[in-house]
Coordinates of C-alpha atoms in Angstrom, one line a residue:
M1 CA 6.5 2.0 -14.6
Q2 CA 4.8 -0.8 -12.8
L3 CA 8.2 -2.3 -11.8
R4 CA 9.2 1.1 -10.4
K5 CA 6.0 1.4 -8.4
K6 CA 6.5 -2.1 -7.1
W7 CA 10.0 -1.2 -5.9
L8 CA 8.8 2.0 -4.3
K9 CA 6.1 0.1 -2.5
L10 CA 8.6 -2.5 -1.2
I11 CA 11.1 0.2 -0.1
S12 CA 8.3 2.2 1.7
A13 CA 7.1 -1.0 3.4
A14 CA 10.6 -1.8 4.5
L15 CA 11.3 1.7 5.9
L16 CA 8.0 1.6 7.7
T17 CA 8.8 -1.8 9.2
V18 CA 12.2 -0.6 10.3
L19 CA 10.7 2.6 11.9
L20 CA 8.0 0.6 13.7
S21 CA 10.6 -1.9 14.9
C22 CA 12.8 0.8 16.3
L23 CA 9.9 2.5 18.0
L24 CA 8.7 -0.7 19.7
S25 CA 12.3 -1.6 20.6
A26 CA 12.8 1.8 22.2
V27 CA 9.5 1.5 24.1
F28 CA 10.0 -2.1 25.5
W29 CA 13.8 -2.6 25.4
P30 CA 15.2 1.0 25.8
E31 CA 18.6 -0.1 27.2
K32 CA 19.5 -2.4 24.4
T33 CA 18.1 -0.1 21.8
S34 CA 20.2 2.8 23.1
Q35 CA 23.3 0.7 22.9
F36 CA 22.6 0.0 19.3
I37 CA 21.6 3.5 18.0
G38 CA 23.6 5.6 20.5
Y39 CA 20.5 7.5 21.8
R40 CA 17.8 7.0 24.3
F41 CA 14.5 8.8 24.9
Y42 CA 12.1 8.6 27.8
T43 CA 9.2 10.5 29.4
V44 CA 9.7 13.2 32.0
L45 CA 7.3 12.4 34.9
T46 CA 8.1 15.3 37.3
D47 CA 8.4 19.1 37.2
S48 CA 12.0 19.1 38.5
M49 CA 13.3 20.6 35.3
E50 CA 10.6 23.1 34.5
P51 CA 10.5 25.4 32.8
I52 CA 13.6 24.1 30.9
I53 CA 11.9 20.7 30.3
P54 CA 8.2 20.5 30.9
T55 CA 6.5 17.5 32.5
H56 CA 5.5 14.7 30.1
S57 CA 8.1 15.9 27.5
L58 CA 9.9 13.2 25.5
V59 CA 13.6 13.7 26.2
F60 CA 16.4 12.6 23.8
S61 CA 19.8 11.9 25.4
K62 CA 23.0 10.9 23.7
R63 CA 25.0 8.0 25.3
I64 CA 28.5 8.9 26.5
D65 CA 31.5 6.9 27.5
E66 CA 32.5 6.7 31.2
D67 CA 35.8 8.3 30.5
E68 CA 34.2 11.3 28.7
P69 CA 34.7 14.5 30.8
L70 CA 31.7 16.4 31.9
Q71 CA 31.5 20.2 32.3
P72 CA 29.5 21.8 35.1
D73 CA 25.9 22.8 34.2
T74 CA 25.7 20.1 31.6
I75 CA 22.3 18.5 31.6
V76 CA 22.7 14.7 32.0
T77 CA 20.5 11.6 32.1
F78 CA 21.4 9.2 34.9
H79 CA 20.2 6.3 37.0
A80 CA 19.0 7.1 40.5
N81 CA 17.7 5.0 43.4
R82 CA 14.4 6.4 44.6
F83 CA 12.9 4.5 47.5
G84 CA 14.6 1.3 46.4
K85 CA 13.4 1.7 42.8
D86 CA 15.8 2.4 39.9
I87 CA 14.6 5.4 37.9
L88 CA 16.0 7.7 35.2
L89 CA 16.4 11.4 35.8
T90 CA 17.6 14.3 33.7
H91 CA 19.1 17.1 35.8
Y92 CA 22.0 19.5 35.8
F93 CA 25.4 18.1 36.7
K94 CA 27.0 20.7 39.0
K95 CA 30.2 19.3 40.5
T96 CA 32.1 16.3 41.7
Q97 CA 32.6 15.4 45.3
V98 CA 34.9 12.8 46.8
K99 CA 33.6 10.8 49.8
D100 CA 35.4 7.8 51.3
G101 CA 37.6 7.6 48.2
I102 CA 34.6 7.5 45.9
T103 CA 33.9 10.3 43.4
Y104 CA 30.2 11.3 43.3
Y105 CA 28.5 13.5 40.8
R106 CA 26.3 16.1 42.4
T107 CA 23.1 16.9 40.3
Q108 CA 20.4 19.4 40.7
G109 CA 17.0 20.0 39.2
A110 CA 16.2 23.3 37.5
S111 CA 13.7 24.4 40.1
A112 CA 15.5 22.9 43.1
K113 CA 17.5 25.1 45.6
D114 CA 19.8 22.3 46.7
Y115 CA 21.7 19.4 45.2
D116 CA 20.0 16.0 44.8
N117 CA 20.4 13.5 47.6
Y118 CA 21.4 10.7 45.2
E119 CA 24.8 9.3 45.4
T120 CA 25.4 9.3 41.7
T121 CA 28.6 7.8 40.4
R122 CA 30.1 8.1 36.9
S123 CA 28.7 4.7 35.9
D124 CA 25.2 5.9 36.7
I125 CA 25.4 8.7 34.1
I126 CA 24.2 7.3 30.7
G127 CA 24.1 10.3 28.5
K128 CA 23.9 14.0 27.7
Y129 CA 20.6 15.8 27.2
M130 CA 20.2 16.7 23.5
F131 CA 16.6 18.0 23.1
H132 CA 13.0 17.3 24.1
I133 CA 9.6 17.3 22.5
P134 CA 6.8 18.7 24.8
Y135 CA 3.9 16.4 25.6
L136 CA 5.0 13.6 23.3
G137 CA 5.9 11.5 26.3
K138 CA 2.3 10.9 27.0
I139 CA 2.0 8.9 23.9
F140 CA 4.9 6.7 25.0
L141 CA 3.3 6.2 28.4
F142 CA 0.2 5.1 26.7
L143 CA 2.1 2.7 24.4
K144 CA 3.6 1.0 27.5
S145 CA 0.2 0.8 29.3
P146 CA -2.3 -2.1 29.2
F147 CA -4.4 -0.1 26.9
G148 CA -1.4 0.3 24.6
L149 CA -0.9 -3.4 24.5
L150 CA -4.6 -3.8 23.7
M151 CA -4.1 -1.4 20.8
Y152 CA -1.2 -3.5 19.5
A153 CA -3.4 -6.6 19.5
E154 CA -6.1 -4.7 17.6
L155 CA -3.7 -3.4 15.1
A156 CA -2.3 -6.9 14.6
V157 CA -5.8 -8.3 14.0
I158 CA -6.6 -5.4 11.5
F159 CA -3.3 -6.1 9.7
L160 CA -4.0 -9.8 9.4
I161 CA -7.6 -9.1 8.1
N162 CA -6.2 -6.6 5.6
R163 CA -3.6 -9.1 4.4
V164 CA -6.2 -11.8 3.9
I165 CA -8.5 -9.4 2.0
R166 CA -5.6 -8.0 -0.1
T167 CA -4.4 -11.6 -0.9
R168 CA -7.9 -12.6 -1.9
W169 CA -8.1 -9.4 -4.1
E170 CA -4.8 -10.2 -5.7
E171 CA -5.9 -13.8 -6.4
K172 CA -9.2 -12.5 -7.8
D173 CA -7.4 -9.9 -9.9
K174 CA -5.0 -12.6 -11.2
E175 CA -8.0 -14.8 -12.1
I176 CA -9.6 -11.9 -14.0
K177 CA -6.4 -11.2 -15.9
E178 CA -6.0 -14.8 -16.8
K179 CA -9.6 -15.0 -18.1
E180 CA -9.1 -11.7 -20.0
K181 CA -5.9 -13.1 -21.5
A182 CA -7.6 -16.3 -22.5
L183 CA -10.6 -14.4 -24.0
S184 CA -8.1 -12.2 -25.9
E185 CA -6.5 -15.3 -27.4
V186 CA -9.9 -16.7 -28.3
K187 CA -10.7 -13.4 -30.1
K188 CA -7.4 -13.4 -31.9
Q189 CA -8.1 -17.0 -33.1
M190 CA -11.6 -16.0 -34.2
Q191 CA -10.3 -13.1 -36.2
K192 CA -7.8 -15.4 -37.9
R193 CA -10.1 -18.4 -38.4
L194 CA -13.4 -16.5 -39.1
S195 CA -12.6 -14.0 -41.8
I196 CA -15.1 -11.4 -43.0
T197 CA -14.5 -10.2 -46.6
K198 CA -16.3 -8.5 -49.5
L199 CA -18.1 -6.1 -47.2
T200 CA -20.4 -3.6 -49.0
S201 CA -23.1 -1.3 -47.8
F202 CA -25.5 1.3 -49.1
I203 CA -28.5 3.4 -47.8
D204 CA -31.5 3.5 -50.1
M205 CA -34.0 6.2 -50.6
N206 CA -36.0 5.0 -47.6
D207 CA -33.0 5.6 -45.3
T208 CA -32.6 1.8 -45.0
L209 CA -29.1 0.4 -44.5
H210 CA -28.2 -2.7 -46.5
L211 CA -25.0 -4.5 -45.4
H212 CA -23.6 -7.5 -47.2
G213 CA -20.5 -9.6 -46.7
T214 CA -18.8 -13.0 -46.9
L215 CA -17.8 -15.1 -43.9
T216 CA -15.1 -17.7 -44.4
N217 CA -14.4 -20.5 -41.9
Y218 CA -10.7 -21.4 -41.6
F219 CA -11.2 -23.6 -38.5
P220 CA -10.5 -27.3 -39.1
E221 CA -14.1 -28.1 -38.1
A222 CA -17.6 -26.8 -38.8
V223 CA -19.0 -24.0 -36.7
S224 CA -22.4 -22.5 -36.1
Y225 CA -24.2 -19.7 -34.2
I226 CA -21.5 -17.2 -35.1
V227 CA -22.4 -13.9 -33.2
A228 CA -20.9 -10.6 -34.2
K229 CA -21.2 -7.1 -32.8
L230 CA -22.1 -4.5 -35.3
T231 CA -21.2 -0.9 -34.3
F232 CA -22.3 2.1 -36.4
Y233 CA -20.9 5.7 -36.3
D234 CA -21.7 9.1 -37.8
E235 CA -19.4 11.3 -39.9
Q236 CA -17.4 12.4 -36.8
K237 CA -17.0 8.7 -35.9
H238 CA -19.3 9.1 -32.8
E239 CA -21.0 5.9 -32.0
L240 CA -24.7 5.9 -32.9
F241 CA -25.7 2.4 -31.8
H242 CA -24.6 -1.2 -31.7
E243 CA -26.2 -4.6 -31.7
K244 CA -25.5 -8.3 -31.8
W245 CA -26.2 -10.1 -35.0
Y246 CA -26.0 -13.8 -36.1
L247 CA -23.8 -14.0 -39.1
C248 CA -24.5 -17.7 -39.1
G249 CA -27.2 -19.7 -37.3
K250 CA -27.9 -23.4 -36.6
E251 CA -27.2 -24.4 -40.2
G252 CA -23.5 -23.6 -39.6
I253 CA -20.6 -23.3 -41.9
L254 CA -18.2 -26.1 -42.9
A255 CA -14.4 -26.0 -42.6
K256 CA -12.8 -23.9 -45.5
E257 CA -16.3 -22.9 -46.6
S258 CA -17.5 -19.4 -47.3
K259 CA -21.0 -18.1 -46.7
D260 CA -22.7 -14.8 -47.6
F261 CA -24.6 -12.8 -44.9
S262 CA -26.7 -9.6 -45.0
Y263 CA -28.0 -7.1 -42.5
T264 CA -30.7 -4.5 -42.8
H265 CA -31.5 -1.5 -40.5
L266 CA -34.2 1.1 -40.9
H267 CA -33.8 4.8 -40.3
A268 CA -30.0 4.8 -40.9
K269 CA -29.5 8.0 -42.8
D270 CA -26.9 9.3 -40.2
I271 CA -24.7 6.2 -40.5
A272 CA -21.3 6.9 -42.2
H273 CA -19.0 4.3 -40.7
Y274 CA -19.4 0.8 -39.3
H275 CA -17.3 -2.0 -37.6
I276 CA -17.9 -5.7 -37.3
A277 CA -16.3 -7.8 -34.5
I278 CA -17.0 -11.5 -34.0
L279 CA -17.9 -12.3 -30.4
S280 CA -18.5 -16.0 -30.2
Y281 CA -19.3 -19.2 -32.0
K282 CA -20.1 -22.9 -31.3
N283 CA -18.7 -26.1 -32.8
M284 CA -21.2 -28.0 -34.8
E285 CA -20.6 -31.2 -32.8
D286 CA -21.6 -29.4 -29.6
T287 CA -24.9 -28.2 -31.1
Q288 CA -26.1 -31.6 -32.6
E289 CA -28.7 -33.4 -30.7

C-alpha cells in the first residue's frame, strides 16, 4: 500500500511539473511551444471580434501548414504589423486578393464594416481559431507582468522553504523510526534474556492483591534495577490501572540466576487479569561505584 502511494505521489508530482512547464513555456516562449504541441493561445486585447470573442478572452488556435487551403469566413490567427510592431490578431478571413503578383489574404473583425488594412500573406497566418475561454486572458497578462515575475520568485522561495522543512521532517521521522526499531530490538532481547515464570496471584479477604513470580536472567552478565510495567484489567479486559515496579533493585541478579519477586496492591477486588512487561534494566558493572 505504501509503495502504491509512493508511486501515485511521484506520478502526480511529475504530471504537475509537466503542466507547469508547459504553462510557463506557453507564456514566455509561445512560438516554440506552439511548434511542439501544435496549438497556441494568447489574450485578446481589443474588442474587434466582439461579441464572438470578448476582450481579455484566452484564444486557442491550431497551427496549420502554409499549403492548407482556407475557406472564406474562417476565423484565423495571424501576424500583423501595427505601427511597426508585430502583433497577433484573430479575425475572419474573407477572401484573397492579388496585388503586384503577390497574393494577400483580406481579413476583417467581427464588428468592423471594412476589411483590415494589413497586407497579410499566407506565411503570416499561423493557425485556425478553435475556441476561447472568457476573461482567462487576464491571468496570462498578469503572469507576464513584473508582478507575475515577483509571484514566481515568491513561489520559488516558498517551494525551497517547504522542501527544507519536509527534508528535515523526513530526517527526523527516519531518526524516530530507527530509535523505535532499536528500542523494539532491546525489548525483544529483554523478553528473551529476562524471563518471568511461575506467576501466581490471589486476592485475600481484605481485597488485597498478592502477586508472586520468578525472574530468570539469561544475559551473560549480571543485571540490576530491572523495571517492569504492571497493567491490570477487569473482567471485560478494560484497563483499570498500571504502574512501574522494580522486580530487582540494586542487589541485582547474576547471570543464569533466578530470583523470586512479589507485588502487593490494596483495594484490588475488581482485578481479573494482569500483564507484566519489562521496560528497562542496568548492567551491574555500570551501577558499581
